[in-house]
Amino acid sequence: MKSEPWWKEAVVYQIYPRSFFDSNGDGEGDLNGITAKLDYVKNLGVDAIWLSPFYTSPNKDGGYDVADPRDVDPRFGDLADAKALIARAHELKLRVIADIVPNHFSDQHEWFQAALKSGPGSAERNRFHFYDGNPDGTPPNNWISLFGGPSWTQVPDGQFYLHLFDSSQPDLNWDNPEVHADFEKTLRFWLDLGIDGFRIDVAHGLVKENIHKNHPNPQGLSDALRLDVEMDTEERNALLVSVPFFDRQGVHEIYRQWRKLFDSYKGREVMAVAEAWVHPPENATRYVRSDELQQVFNFDLLTAPFDGEFLFDVINRSIQLNSSVGALPTWALSNHDSPRVATRIGDSESRALALFVFALPGSAYVFAGQELGLPDGELQDTDRQDPSFIRSKGRVKGRDGARVPLPWNGDTTPFGFTTGKPWLPLNQSWQKLTVENEKADPQSSLNLFREALALRAEHLVNKGDVQWLESPLHGAKRKDLLVFKRGAVTVAMNLSELAQEVSIEGQVIMLSAGSLDSNSGKKLIPARSCIWSLN
Ligand code: NOJ
């Protein structure tokens, strides 16, 4: 029997290197810290790690401002440390996915420094989007930075450059073949070092159209663009649909080229997952057509309420849309850009939802700390470092809460994360949530994740489609109950405040909260919980 590619139903553990584990006492996590904790990661039962950027960077945007994409920032170590990390991961049979940031460089990248020194119209400026302003001195258009404020900054000779994010992140000009060649060099560099795949940052943003055209309704768009501003999904989608710098057809040509490059690494099963915030949702499937990328993030669950109808709709739609191009969905409840799921929907709810999505077809992404049930860190404004906090002058609190370092052991903060001063303070209230404490507690979120991932590997991976047994598709008998069968496992999630009785055959092998007496026939599922039952 032909085996499936490794990434197809992989569980991928996202590590934000700065916040994972500090091996040298400088208060920031590093590559050697990750290597030191890979046994812990392996024991979770995941298949791969995704590393957020660790490249040379002034770190104005948590490393998503890359000054040299083919080197390691000294704060994280060096290339030898990267090699050692990859080697140890592979020894443990963990794949390694690296972030790649093709929409922009840091203003400290040598190309941008050269562009500043060279005049308007130069080849150096043509690697970015440099334009003259309007006759009245205003920027070339009214586009807005995703971090707030205008997306243009003026240089001393009067020209403006485009930056969809911070002014320290100039956007690259993908009409320039030099940009293509440089990224292909970077992809090869990391593949040659042993990397197994890439997470493509702002994958939908590389190609810009109509630079001279203003965007209608810049005010509404300003909020819609921000990842951390809550907004009705439909309203957000309606605003995003006409953005001239997102989801242009040209991006797909780039990924077709990249796919050829990936496939030239014979026998390696190189993969890439696109970060693409696009509308309508059908458009996301274009990124995973058979000659493009392997996965595209589905962000629906990052903002979804704990509501049966809502969850059913977004989950069912994602399965169907992906299947229309022969792909499987991805699921993520948390990442470094959004509030942690335990904070957003609650502790029991986040456990229930994790169990539910682990049983679905496709790949599940787990943000480091999610397995502990970690909430967002409570920060003072003086602690905050996110450029969206700085550029919005504090109006937007930003994403630092989800990036507070992990608590490993001990009774007092910083809970073994560092012997120095952590770059963001850990909360003393996390004492019970350390890895050490959770390992020892059979009821902990950590042990729930471990058991669930072991059982997922045994009973759910590559077990085909979902068969809905109770859902709005079936007349929504009970709005607060979702039940599906996949392979030999029946999965039931009770979203209500009360326990609910459900008829399910088999033996309960997982329960996200509380306890359950019956092992056959009718089962009383505790409030806000999820069970797996094996036939
Ligand atoms: C998306 C990344 O996930 C986020 O952290 C970053 O700020 C932006 N892209 C810009 O690179």
XYZ file of C-alpha atoms and ligand atoms in Angstrom:
546
model
C 0.000 0.000 0.000
C 1.302 3.467 -0.915
C 2.029 5.406 2.253
C 0.646 8.928 2.587
C 3.038 11.908 2.647
C 4.164 12.742 6.172
C 2.480 16.148 6.266
C -0.959 15.003 5.174
C -2.416 14.481 8.649
C 0.543 15.686 10.669
C 0.249 17.384 14.027
C 2.561 20.383 13.861
C 3.810 22.097 17.005
C 4.470 25.801 16.539
C 7.457 27.155 18.454
C 7.984 30.870 18.871
C 11.741 30.611 19.519
C 12.011 33.718 21.659
C 9.471 32.338 24.140
C 10.220 28.630 24.284
C 13.314 27.976 26.413
C 16.352 30.099 27.154
C 19.599 28.107 27.254
C 22.009 30.963 27.990
C 20.330 33.162 30.582
C 19.835 36.251 28.411
C 16.079 36.233 28.980
C 15.145 35.146 25.460
C 14.577 31.656 24.108
C 17.085 30.322 21.583
C 17.800 27.430 19.217
C 19.840 25.458 21.764
C 16.935 25.879 24.167
C 14.620 24.305 21.611
C 17.044 21.430 20.994
C 17.249 20.839 24.746
C 13.473 20.454 24.915
C 12.908 18.343 21.819
C 12.359 15.203 23.892
C 9.464 16.979 25.580
C 8.075 17.902 22.162
C 8.487 14.363 20.876
C 6.678 13.000 23.929
C 3.662 15.132 23.132
C 3.140 12.907 20.126
C 3.475 15.556 17.428
C 4.986 14.875 14.007
C 6.709 18.149 13.235
C 7.741 21.503 14.611
C 7.245 24.843 12.907
C 9.766 27.451 13.963
C 8.740 31.089 13.766
C 11.629 33.197 12.367
C 15.077 32.895 13.924
C 16.941 34.753 11.169
C 19.147 37.829 11.513
C 16.767 40.603 12.447
C 16.557 43.858 14.398
C 13.460 42.213 15.852
C 11.049 45.092 15.429
C 8.318 42.561 14.576
C 9.347 39.446 16.467
C 11.781 38.396 13.722
C 9.256 38.795 10.883
C 11.546 41.650 9.854
C 14.369 39.680 8.283
C 17.746 41.329 7.666
C 19.496 38.176 6.421
C 17.235 35.243 5.574
C 20.180 32.859 5.252
C 21.670 33.306 8.701
C 20.663 32.914 12.352
C 20.272 35.941 14.594
C 22.919 35.928 17.362
C 20.127 36.171 19.965
C 19.027 32.684 18.840
C 22.484 31.173 18.197
C 24.192 30.432 14.903
C 23.999 28.175 11.869
C 25.760 25.349 13.704
C 22.995 25.485 16.333
C 20.374 25.349 13.587
C 22.047 22.274 12.113
C 22.219 20.626 15.524
C 18.526 21.344 16.110
C 17.539 19.840 12.759
C 19.759 16.806 13.333
C 18.292 16.128 16.799
C 14.752 16.612 15.513
C 15.375 14.124 12.720
C 16.885 11.638 15.167
C 13.608 11.870 17.058
C 11.646 11.535 13.792
C 10.305 15.060 14.035
C 10.124 17.083 10.810
C 11.137 20.736 10.863
C 9.179 23.506 9.144
C 10.779 26.949 8.908
C 9.015 30.266 8.446
C 9.825 32.146 5.264
C 8.928 35.830 4.956
C 8.702 36.783 1.263
C 6.458 39.849 1.443
C 9.069 42.102 3.010
C 12.578 42.406 4.357
C 13.812 44.409 7.310
C 15.029 47.904 6.541
C 18.364 46.616 7.845
C 18.678 44.120 4.973
C 21.633 45.064 2.739
C 19.306 45.476 -0.240
C 17.271 48.153 1.502
C 20.346 49.938 2.781
C 21.667 49.975 -0.810
C 18.298 51.237 -2.050
C 18.421 54.160 0.375
C 21.889 55.112 -0.841
C 20.983 54.800 -4.539
C 18.736 57.359 -6.156
C 15.196 57.185 -7.509
C 14.892 54.904 -10.536
C 17.947 52.824 -9.570
C 18.106 49.032 -9.828
C 18.514 48.952 -6.039
C 15.225 50.788 -5.484
C 13.478 48.565 -7.990
C 13.730 45.608 -5.581
C 11.183 47.406 -3.386
C 8.197 49.664 -4.090
C 9.653 53.161 -4.223
C 7.381 55.832 -5.726
C 7.181 59.588 -5.934
C 4.443 61.179 -3.853
C 1.487 63.125 -5.219
C 2.036 66.767 -6.282
C 0.537 67.885 -2.951
C 3.222 65.915 -1.104
C 0.947 63.087 0.056
C 1.930 59.405 -0.368
C 1.218 57.649 -3.699
C -2.035 56.146 -2.363
C -4.101 55.840 0.812
C -3.232 52.236 1.614
C -3.049 51.424 5.291
C -0.464 49.470 7.218
C -1.764 46.347 8.921
C -0.114 47.689 12.053
C -1.895 51.052 11.807
C -1.035 54.331 10.091
C -0.162 54.812 6.423
C 1.663 52.059 4.518
C 4.128 54.575 3.062
C 7.193 56.181 4.571
C 9.104 59.021 2.954
C 12.883 58.968 2.535
C 15.048 62.122 2.565
C 15.099 62.523 -1.243
C 11.279 62.730 -1.239
C 10.314 59.269 -2.542
C 8.052 56.976 -0.554
C 8.415 53.226 -0.013
C 5.584 50.786 0.614
C 5.320 48.731 3.798
C 2.141 46.815 4.517
C 3.440 46.224 8.036
C 5.881 48.293 10.101
C 7.920 51.065 8.460
C 10.933 48.856 9.238
C 9.490 46.157 6.914
C 9.718 47.433 3.300
C 7.673 45.337 0.860
C 9.572 43.525 -1.861
C 8.791 44.056 -5.540
C 7.866 40.635 -6.931
C 7.807 42.038 -10.472
C 11.588 42.005 -10.212
C 13.237 38.669 -11.211
C 16.052 39.349 -8.731
C 13.552 38.921 -5.893
C 12.424 35.546 -7.244
C 16.026 34.387 -7.610
C 16.952 35.469 -4.100
C 14.031 33.609 -2.499
C 14.764 30.478 -4.484
C 18.298 30.703 -3.138
C 16.913 30.994 0.408
C 14.559 28.041 -0.028
C 17.437 25.911 -1.302
C 19.710 27.105 1.488
C 17.395 25.791 4.196
C 16.411 22.662 2.301
C 20.088 21.846 1.861
C 20.502 22.294 5.608
C 17.783 19.685 6.161
C 14.579 21.692 6.620
C 11.476 19.675 5.616
C 9.066 22.448 4.749
C 8.079 26.090 5.011
C 5.337 28.200 6.508
C 4.898 31.086 4.088
C 4.267 34.390 5.819
C 1.635 36.684 4.228
C 1.517 34.264 1.282
C -1.369 36.199 -0.260
C 0.389 39.573 -0.210
C 3.382 39.347 -2.511
C 1.840 40.767 -5.674
C 0.506 44.326 -5.715
C -1.812 45.786 -8.314
C -2.940 49.332 -9.044
C -0.439 51.079 -6.849
C -1.825 54.398 -8.039
C -5.353 53.647 -6.945
C -6.736 54.653 -3.577
C -8.579 52.106 -1.556
C -12.263 52.819 -0.830
C -13.268 52.997 2.826
C -9.781 53.140 4.331
C -11.197 53.551 7.836
C -13.118 50.274 7.863
C -10.282 48.533 6.119
C -7.839 49.694 8.730
C -9.545 47.548 11.364
C -10.343 44.666 9.018
C -6.668 44.284 8.220
C -5.576 43.976 11.819
C -5.249 40.400 12.926
C -6.115 41.207 16.512
C -9.116 43.481 16.058
C -12.290 41.504 16.580
C -14.831 42.052 13.829
C -17.785 40.226 12.413
C -16.412 37.700 9.912
C -18.723 38.709 7.078
C -17.996 42.393 7.596
C -14.263 41.703 7.580
C -14.496 39.550 4.489
C -16.498 42.172 2.623
C -13.813 44.746 3.323
C -10.948 42.452 2.390
C -12.363 41.210 -0.880
C -11.297 44.235 -2.914
C -7.870 44.856 -1.426
C -5.451 45.504 -4.339
C -2.488 44.038 -2.508
C -3.974 40.739 -1.342
C -4.742 37.502 -3.153
C -3.849 38.685 -6.644
C -3.580 36.029 -9.336
C 0.161 36.635 -9.666
C 0.944 34.975 -6.336
C -0.050 31.598 -7.722
C 2.642 31.756 -10.413
C 5.205 32.195 -7.654
C 3.988 29.126 -5.776
C 3.955 27.042 -8.958
C 7.646 27.836 -9.340
C 8.320 27.050 -5.703
C 6.501 23.748 -6.016
C 8.819 22.736 -8.848
C 11.762 23.593 -6.646
C 10.341 21.555 -3.734
C 9.672 18.569 -5.975
C 13.216 18.687 -7.317
C 14.280 17.443 -3.864
C 13.377 13.899 -4.770
C 12.278 11.596 -2.003
C 12.154 14.406 0.565
C 8.397 15.188 0.471
C 9.087 18.902 0.956
C 5.924 20.783 1.872
C 4.740 24.327 2.419
C 1.775 25.819 4.231
C 0.446 29.223 3.200
C -0.611 31.937 5.583
C -3.337 33.384 3.373
C -6.134 35.566 4.736
C -8.424 35.609 1.723
C -12.030 36.031 0.760
C -14.229 34.403 -0.369
C -13.121 31.212 1.432
C -13.112 29.364 -1.907
C -10.056 31.410 -2.869
C -7.986 29.739 -0.169
C -8.248 26.446 -2.016
C -6.370 27.929 -4.987
C -3.208 27.863 -2.893
C -3.460 24.069 -2.569
C -4.177 23.154 -6.168
C -2.182 20.107 -7.206
C 0.674 22.136 -8.721
C 0.891 24.688 -5.888
C 1.353 24.297 -2.136
C 0.431 21.387 0.102
C -1.500 23.223 2.810
C -3.186 26.528 3.499
C -4.028 27.706 6.986
C -7.651 27.801 7.919
C -8.035 30.650 10.388
C -11.734 30.220 11.071
C -11.195 28.520 14.406
C -8.867 31.234 15.691
C -11.835 33.541 16.060
C -14.800 31.131 16.188
C -17.136 31.292 19.188
C -17.873 28.077 21.107
C -21.141 27.662 19.267
C -22.400 24.476 17.635
C -23.879 25.959 14.490
C -20.956 28.267 13.869
C -18.357 25.561 14.409
C -20.235 23.081 12.266
C -20.476 25.580 9.414
C -16.823 26.548 9.317
C -15.551 22.999 9.849
C -17.828 21.399 7.311
C -17.139 24.138 4.768
C -13.397 23.783 5.165
C -13.538 20.018 4.647
C -15.662 20.423 1.541
C -13.726 23.271 -0.028
C -10.430 21.473 0.397
C -11.789 18.260 -0.977
C -12.823 20.122 -4.146
C -9.093 20.412 -4.967
C -8.108 17.057 -3.464
C -6.576 18.645 -0.351
C -7.191 18.212 3.363
C -7.880 21.100 5.737
C -5.651 22.462 8.465
C -6.864 23.339 11.962
C -5.423 25.888 14.360
C -6.951 27.133 17.601
C -4.091 29.427 18.588
C -0.977 31.014 17.139
C 1.438 33.832 17.908
C -0.847 36.442 16.308
C -4.081 35.836 18.177
C -5.310 35.554 21.751
C -4.695 32.102 23.201
C -7.694 29.814 22.873
C -8.036 29.188 26.630
C -8.366 32.939 27.177
C -10.666 33.443 24.245
C -13.244 30.687 24.821
C -12.408 29.285 28.265
C -10.496 26.402 29.726
C -12.962 23.488 29.405
C -14.098 24.758 26.026
C -10.562 24.892 24.668
C -9.915 21.304 25.772
C -13.159 20.096 24.214
C -12.445 21.866 20.951
C -8.886 20.511 20.833
C -10.195 16.944 21.134
C -12.798 17.666 18.485
C -10.337 18.988 15.916
C -7.734 16.303 16.611
C -10.282 13.800 15.323
C -10.957 15.678 12.069
C -9.248 14.846 8.770
C -6.249 17.015 7.936
C -3.380 18.548 9.783
C -3.600 20.083 13.252
C -1.370 22.951 14.364
C -0.715 23.360 18.088
C 0.825 26.582 19.390
C 3.438 25.875 22.101
C 1.779 26.310 25.481
C -1.647 25.358 24.157
C -1.035 21.830 25.416
C -0.729 23.280 28.935
C -4.002 25.182 28.628
C -1.975 28.361 28.971
C -3.959 31.616 28.920
C -2.615 34.906 27.554
C -0.087 36.568 29.808
C -1.408 39.599 31.661
C 0.887 42.443 30.738
C 1.351 46.071 31.662
C 1.470 48.474 28.742
C 5.088 49.177 29.659
C 5.909 45.515 28.871
C 4.408 45.546 25.392
C 6.667 45.334 22.348
C 4.320 44.549 19.457
C 4.631 47.131 16.644
C 0.851 47.201 16.356
C 0.723 48.512 19.958
C 3.391 51.069 19.201
C 2.039 52.231 15.804
C -1.548 52.481 17.051
C -0.317 54.489 20.045
C -1.752 51.914 22.423
C -5.229 51.737 20.861
C -4.520 48.151 19.815
C -3.014 46.120 22.646
C -1.253 43.799 20.230
C -0.128 40.212 20.313
C 2.362 40.082 23.165
C -0.081 38.290 25.503
C 0.146 35.091 23.434
C 3.933 35.364 23.253
C 4.758 35.318 26.960
C 7.406 32.606 27.575
C 6.478 29.077 28.619
C 6.460 27.988 32.289
C 8.608 24.864 32.672
C 9.135 24.178 36.368
C 9.481 25.517 39.898
C 7.159 27.587 42.067
C 8.059 31.111 41.117
C 8.199 33.080 37.937
C 9.964 32.783 35.458
C 9.333 29.081 36.105
C 12.592 27.754 34.683
C 12.197 29.511 31.335
C 15.384 31.502 31.953
C 17.934 32.112 34.678
C 17.836 35.792 33.656
C 15.040 38.344 33.251
C 12.444 37.070 30.767
C 11.810 39.389 27.807
C 8.127 39.409 28.774
C 7.110 38.677 32.389
C 5.413 35.354 33.192
C 2.426 35.498 35.526
C 2.779 34.020 39.017
C -0.730 32.587 38.570
C 0.760 30.084 36.117
C 2.290 28.060 38.964
C -0.096 25.137 38.423
C 0.418 25.261 34.667
C 4.114 24.445 34.545
C 5.187 21.463 32.469
C 6.521 19.887 35.664
C 3.190 20.149 37.490
C 1.089 19.111 34.533
C 3.223 16.037 33.887
C 2.440 14.884 37.420
C -1.300 15.542 37.210
C -3.280 12.826 35.378
C -6.141 15.284 34.763
C -3.928 17.988 33.263
C -4.319 19.483 29.858
C -0.822 18.222 28.999
C -1.787 14.625 29.690
C -5.036 15.057 27.789
C -3.068 16.228 24.728
C -0.574 13.375 25.011
C -3.237 10.707 25.283
C -5.306 12.244 22.520
C -2.383 12.462 20.105
C -1.366 8.858 20.766
C -4.929 7.678 20.146
C -5.255 9.928 17.101
C -2.187 8.267 15.557
C -3.625 4.826 16.272
C -7.282 5.256 15.349
C -7.796 8.430 13.326
C -4.927 9.336 11.030
C -5.713 8.544 7.392
C -9.101 7.125 8.321
C -10.972 9.018 5.631
C -13.990 11.264 5.735
C -16.195 12.505 8.489
C -19.710 11.190 8.722
C -21.883 13.665 10.623
C -24.380 11.981 12.939
C -25.764 15.004 14.763
C -25.308 18.429 13.251
C -27.348 21.246 11.713
C -27.306 19.095 8.549
C -29.646 16.710 10.327
C -32.256 19.260 11.219
C -30.283 20.451 14.247
C -32.219 18.451 16.802
C -29.960 19.853 19.430
C -27.998 22.943 18.536
C -25.511 22.336 21.304
C -24.381 18.934 20.188
C -22.099 17.899 17.346
C -21.445 14.217 16.677
C -19.464 12.605 13.886
C -17.952 9.272 13.121
C -14.555 8.774 11.549
C -13.073 5.315 11.149
C -13.997 3.391 14.278
C -14.223 6.481 16.471
C -17.377 8.426 17.287
C -16.715 11.968 18.457
C -19.334 13.921 20.365
C -18.989 17.488 21.612
C -21.501 18.914 24.051
C -21.419 22.700 23.750
C -24.160 23.417 26.277
C -23.957 24.414 29.938
C -25.734 21.169 30.899
C -24.814 17.519 30.560
C -26.513 15.851 27.566
C -27.437 12.249 26.948
C -26.317 10.747 23.658
C -26.658 7.249 22.237
C -23.240 6.135 21.142
C -21.947 2.608 20.946
C -18.493 1.591 22.014
C -16.004 2.309 24.683
C -15.093 5.829 25.699
C -11.377 6.311 25.077
C -11.114 10.083 25.614
C -13.040 12.600 27.635
C -12.014 16.245 27.807
C -13.537 16.960 31.232
C -15.418 15.355 34.108
C -16.213 11.661 34.196
C -18.628 9.315 32.503
C -19.959 6.041 33.894
C -21.526 4.194 31.010
C -19.346 2.460 28.454
C -22.021 1.355 26.073
C -25.334 2.653 24.785
C -26.503 5.970 26.195
C -23.811 8.246 27.504
C -24.224 11.382 29.571
C -21.678 13.819 28.230
C -20.634 16.502 30.733
C -21.239 20.178 29.919
C -18.745 21.865 27.578
C -16.845 18.659 26.834
C -15.954 16.249 24.096
C -15.667 12.463 24.064
C -14.171 9.884 21.739
C -15.793 6.486 21.718
C -14.243 3.470 19.979
C -16.413 0.863 18.340
C 2.136 37.330 9.845
C 2.948 36.899 11.015
O 2.379 35.755 11.569
C 2.970 38.076 11.966
O 3.495 37.731 13.221
C 3.756 39.191 11.314
O 3.685 40.334 12.130
C 3.193 39.524 9.947
N 2.858 38.372 9.178
C 4.202 40.332 9.151
O 5.275 39.525 8.764
